[in-house]
XYZ file of C-alpha atoms in Angstrom:
208
model
C -44.959 14.034 53.291
C -42.481 11.669 51.666
C -38.845 12.585 51.311
C -37.284 12.190 47.895
C -33.611 11.915 47.243
C -31.733 13.048 44.158
C -28.634 11.027 43.472
C -26.041 12.947 41.522
C -23.647 10.976 39.337
C -20.066 10.705 40.446
C -17.879 13.265 38.595
C -15.848 10.454 37.029
C -19.019 8.860 35.664
C -20.185 12.139 34.165
C -16.828 12.660 32.492
C -16.681 9.326 30.738
C -18.845 6.886 28.807
C -18.662 3.362 27.488
C -18.470 2.746 23.750
C -19.491 -0.593 22.274
C -16.927 -1.256 19.550
C -17.985 -2.046 16.007
C -16.091 -3.612 13.134
C -13.299 -1.326 11.960
C -12.956 0.660 15.196
C -9.445 1.593 16.293
C -8.174 3.834 19.067
C -7.358 6.474 16.466
C -10.844 6.315 14.925
C -12.477 6.641 18.353
C -10.178 9.499 19.400
C -11.368 11.476 16.363
C -14.999 10.409 16.757
C -15.209 11.519 20.379
C -12.672 14.350 20.294
C -10.390 12.848 22.927
C -6.623 12.591 23.085
C -5.356 9.300 21.642
C -2.957 8.637 24.529
C -5.614 9.436 27.156
C -8.021 7.078 25.433
C -5.472 4.256 25.513
C -4.587 5.021 29.147
C -8.279 4.763 30.059
C -8.291 1.202 28.701
C -5.024 -0.350 29.928
C -6.271 -3.926 29.525
C -7.276 -3.519 25.862
C -4.529 -3.822 23.277
C -4.744 -1.679 20.146
C -4.497 -4.824 18.031
C -7.351 -6.578 19.859
C -10.356 -4.293 19.350
C -13.315 -6.320 18.117
C -17.059 -5.789 17.649
C -18.944 -5.667 20.959
C -15.902 -4.817 23.083
C -16.638 -2.192 25.773
C -14.232 0.743 25.595
C -14.144 3.592 28.104
C -14.248 7.029 26.470
C -12.905 9.790 28.749
C -13.921 13.462 28.610
C -17.463 13.123 27.293
C -17.984 16.879 27.572
C -15.172 17.443 25.094
C -16.712 14.891 22.750
C -20.049 16.703 22.819
C -18.321 20.002 22.073
C -16.440 18.419 19.179
C -19.661 16.974 17.780
C -21.385 20.367 17.947
C -18.430 22.027 16.279
C -18.534 19.517 13.440
C -22.260 20.086 12.984
C -21.801 23.859 12.911
C -19.193 23.888 10.166
C -19.071 21.826 6.974
C -16.298 19.257 6.769
C -13.415 20.160 4.521
C -11.410 17.210 3.244
C -7.741 18.097 3.427
C -4.810 15.991 2.243
C -3.487 14.549 5.494
C -1.145 11.723 6.392
C -0.436 10.541 9.938
C 1.239 7.295 10.910
C 0.953 5.588 14.303
C 3.503 2.747 14.103
C 2.892 1.634 17.681
C -0.691 0.781 16.703
C 0.029 -0.214 13.086
C -2.444 2.475 11.995
C -2.101 5.028 9.202
C -4.538 7.906 8.658
C -4.968 9.556 5.265
C -7.590 11.970 4.000
C -9.656 11.504 7.174
C -9.765 7.716 6.852
C -7.830 5.236 8.954
C -6.303 1.950 7.891
C -4.720 -0.895 9.801
C -1.533 -1.977 8.062
C 0.504 -5.148 8.346
C 3.857 -3.905 7.032
C 5.570 -1.211 4.985
C 7.826 -1.403 1.945
C 10.053 1.214 0.351
C 10.065 0.936 -3.436
C 11.164 2.741 -6.577
C 8.124 3.995 -8.473
C 7.591 4.889 -12.110
C 4.350 5.717 -13.910
C 2.556 4.676 -17.069
C -0.371 5.901 -19.150
C -3.128 4.134 -21.068
C -1.201 4.302 -24.341
C -1.007 0.887 -26.034
C 2.741 1.350 -26.484
C 3.114 1.318 -22.696
C 0.905 -1.717 -22.170
C 2.481 -4.359 -24.340
C 0.086 -3.597 -27.165
C -2.882 -4.731 -25.080
C -4.365 -1.286 -24.674
C -5.835 0.356 -21.584
C -6.485 -2.782 -19.540
C -4.753 -4.388 -16.572
C -3.487 -7.968 -16.190
C -7.027 -9.199 -15.530
C -8.495 -7.398 -18.548
C -10.183 -4.671 -16.500
C -9.979 -1.015 -17.606
C -7.006 0.872 -16.189
C -8.047 3.364 -13.519
C -6.566 5.580 -10.853
C -5.393 3.233 -8.117
C -4.031 0.556 -10.463
C -0.369 -0.325 -9.953
C 1.879 -2.818 -11.723
C 4.062 -4.959 -9.461
C 6.446 -7.872 -9.319
C 4.076 -10.611 -8.040
C 6.993 -12.310 -6.275
C 7.317 -9.242 -4.051
C 3.744 -7.908 -3.999
C 1.079 -10.528 -4.836
C -1.582 -9.492 -7.338
C -4.702 -8.291 -5.532
C -2.740 -6.723 -2.674
C -4.065 -3.359 -1.482
C -1.608 -0.684 -0.390
C -1.582 2.948 0.628
C 0.955 4.745 -1.566
C 2.785 7.648 0.096
C 5.723 9.930 -0.673
C 4.855 10.603 -4.331
C 4.475 13.901 -6.179
C 2.460 14.371 -9.376
C -0.510 16.607 -10.276
C -2.403 13.595 -11.623
C -2.339 11.789 -8.262
C -3.982 12.621 -4.911
C -1.628 14.498 -2.611
C 0.003 12.804 0.381
C -1.510 9.337 -0.154
C -3.869 7.198 -2.173
C -5.164 3.626 -2.038
C -3.938 1.353 -4.810
C -4.296 -2.301 -5.763
C -1.780 -4.559 -7.468
C -3.672 -5.357 -10.677
C -0.963 -5.300 -13.318
C 2.541 -6.572 -14.112
C 5.328 -5.383 -16.386
C 8.489 -6.804 -17.876
C 10.598 -4.047 -16.312
C 8.918 -4.256 -12.897
C 11.206 -6.545 -10.927
C 11.992 -6.538 -7.229
C 11.068 -3.556 -5.087
C 9.559 -1.555 -7.926
C 6.049 -0.489 -8.856
C 4.547 1.227 -11.887
C 1.660 3.585 -11.113
C -1.096 4.130 -13.662
C -1.894 7.831 -14.041
C -4.768 9.024 -16.246
C -3.517 11.540 -18.815
C -1.296 11.921 -21.822
C 1.982 9.971 -22.028
C 3.865 13.284 -21.905
C 2.222 14.386 -18.639
C 2.705 10.946 -17.102
C 6.418 10.908 -17.958
C 6.856 13.931 -15.697
C 6.557 11.507 -12.767
C 10.043 10.178 -13.484
C 11.423 7.809 -10.833
C 10.444 8.412 -7.224
C 11.057 6.756 -3.869
C 7.717 5.928 -2.259
C 6.552 4.006 0.810
C 3.774 1.454 0.653
C 1.554 0.528 3.606
C -0.019 -2.903 3.166
C -3.650 -2.469 4.181
C -6.614 -4.823 4.447
């Protein structure tokens, strides 16, 4: 009679796995995906910098059992999108509404708001500098400070016509009064409701 042997995996092997990175992966994204602590994830990969994660890179994911439990919990209950904002300056990562963005820099600016009324758009009507229809996410900028086409995450604002906590915007418009560290945010609605925005101090995160 032959003798068979059963080789049990080492506890450390059972508690971790290797993830093959894909485009857009960050430590924060993986910590949420696998349900592991962000710091523990980074400590498990001391030779991999947060700014050097690329497609195909092998990343060790600790606590696989916790990841499985987190996955089951997500499957059991429907996802509820809550207005969240978390910044991880050491990794140049900002998380908003469940999505993560790598950012290159931040800028504090004075913000005002404008509507689609022709009187607020130089008589051109409800279009931006490029002739496209104004929409939520359009901001007017000073191109010398923020080049047209730049995408930013706007934070620190308050207005019922805008998403809470943060929203993605693109520099698609200019204005005669928008000079220096100022932006003008397009908000759908009547001129009266838009004027309630007033002047606010907001922070922009320059995202890709």
